[in-house]
mmCIF file of C-alpha atoms in Angstrom:
data_model
loop_
_atom_site.group_PDB
_atom_site.id
_atom_site.type_symbol
_atom_site.label_atom_id
_atom_site.label_comp_id
_atom_site.label_asym_id
_atom_site.label_seq_id
_atom_site.Cartn_x
_atom_site.Cartn_y
_atom_site.Cartn_z
ATOM 1 C CA ASP A 8 -9.442 26.978 6.209
ATOM 2 C CA CYS A 9 -11.065 23.818 7.508
ATOM 3 C CA GLY A 10 -11.699 25.163 11.002
ATOM 4 C CA ASN A 11 -10.252 22.042 12.604
ATOM 5 C CA SER A 12 -6.893 21.863 14.373
ATOM 6 C CA ARG A 13 -6.441 18.307 13.058
ATOM 7 C CA CYS A 14 -6.247 19.531 9.431
ATOM 8 C CA LYS A 15 -2.886 19.089 7.724
ATOM 9 C CA ILE A 16 -1.497 20.029 4.325
ATOM 10 C CA LYS A 17 -0.623 16.787 2.533
ATOM 11 C CA ALA A 18 0.584 18.264 -0.764
ATOM 12 C CA ASN A 19 0.900 21.416 -2.807
ATOM 13 C CA TYR A 20 1.267 21.877 -6.543
ATOM 14 C CA ALA A 21 1.961 24.408 -9.298
ATOM 15 C CA ASN A 22 2.240 24.248 -13.091
ATOM 16 C CA THR A 23 0.715 20.770 -13.245
ATOM 17 C CA CYS A 24 -2.486 18.780 -12.819
ATOM 18 C CA PHE A 25 -3.402 17.210 -9.514
ATOM 19 C CA ALA A 26 -5.976 14.678 -8.322
ATOM 20 C CA ILE A 27 -7.212 13.223 -5.035
ATOM 21 C CA ALA A 28 -8.969 9.854 -4.814
ATOM 22 C CA TRP A 29 -10.820 8.799 -1.640
ATOM 23 C CA GLY A 30 -12.277 5.531 -0.413
ATOM 24 C CA THR A 31 -13.405 3.951 2.866
ATOM 25 C CA ASP A 32 -13.604 0.451 4.278
ATOM 26 C CA ASN A 33 -16.062 1.208 7.118
ATOM 27 C CA LYS A 34 -13.098 1.550 9.503
ATOM 28 C CA LYS A 35 -10.933 4.276 8.036
ATOM 29 C CA GLY A 36 -10.598 6.575 5.049
ATOM 30 C CA ILE A 37 -7.922 5.945 2.438
ATOM 31 C CA PHE A 38 -6.706 8.520 -0.073
ATOM 32 C CA GLY A 39 -4.337 8.780 -3.004
ATOM 33 C CA ILE A 40 -2.819 12.080 -4.144
ATOM 34 C CA ARG A 41 -0.923 12.278 -7.426
ATOM 35 C CA GLY A 42 0.094 14.801 -10.069
ATOM 36 C CA ASP A 43 0.922 14.719 -13.770
ATOM 37 C CA ILE A 44 1.008 17.115 -16.714
ATOM 38 C CA LEU A 45 -2.264 15.572 -17.940
ATOM 39 C CA LYS A 46 -5.404 15.723 -15.782
ATOM 40 C CA SER A 47 -6.537 12.242 -16.848
ATOM 41 C CA ALA A 48 -3.135 10.773 -15.942
ATOM 42 C CA ALA A 49 -3.165 12.462 -12.517
ATOM 43 C CA GLU A 50 -6.632 11.016 -11.872
ATOM 44 C CA GLN A 51 -5.579 7.509 -12.908
ATOM 45 C CA LYS A 52 -2.448 7.668 -10.738
ATOM 46 C CA ALA A 53 -4.458 8.883 -7.729
ATOM 47 C CA LEU A 54 -6.990 6.060 -8.179
ATOM 48 C CA SER A 55 -4.199 3.499 -8.476
ATOM 49 C CA ALA A 56 -2.500 4.785 -5.321
ATOM 50 C CA CYS A 57 -5.769 4.712 -3.365
ATOM 51 C CA ASN A 58 -6.743 1.283 -4.707
ATOM 52 C CA GLU A 59 -3.519 -0.214 -3.344
ATOM 53 C CA ASP A 60 -5.240 -0.211 0.062
ATOM 54 C CA ILE A 61 -8.956 -0.404 -0.795
ATOM 55 C CA GLN A 62 -11.117 -1.091 -3.858
ATOM 56 C CA ASN A 63 -13.899 1.529 -3.795
ATOM 57 C CA CYS A 64 -11.891 4.714 -4.442
ATOM 58 C CA LYS A 65 -13.358 7.636 -6.364
ATOM 59 C CA ILE A 66 -11.864 10.910 -7.593
ATOM 60 C CA ILE A 67 -13.030 13.682 -5.262
ATOM 61 C CA MET A 68 -10.956 16.528 -6.749
ATOM 62 C CA SER A 69 -8.871 17.147 -9.839
ATOM 63 C CA GLU A 70 -7.668 20.334 -11.466
ATOM 64 C CA CYS A 71 -4.782 21.874 -13.357
ATOM 65 C CA THR A 72 -2.865 25.085 -12.717
ATOM 66 C CA LEU A 73 -1.473 27.400 -15.354
ATOM 67 C CA PRO A 74 2.275 27.624 -15.930
#
């Protein structure tokens, strides 16, 4: 619960690993959300997706769920 009516669910996941990368360009925030069976691969994919729009992206969350 984010307590803000502007919050939206962008993705959900199960039985996989998931990562979110975030970056800003002083005007807006850019994010990349990706999944994979390997945590490191999900992180790399999220960074690549974020870096398509901006170059200072960082992983802000990554985790894996159990099957």
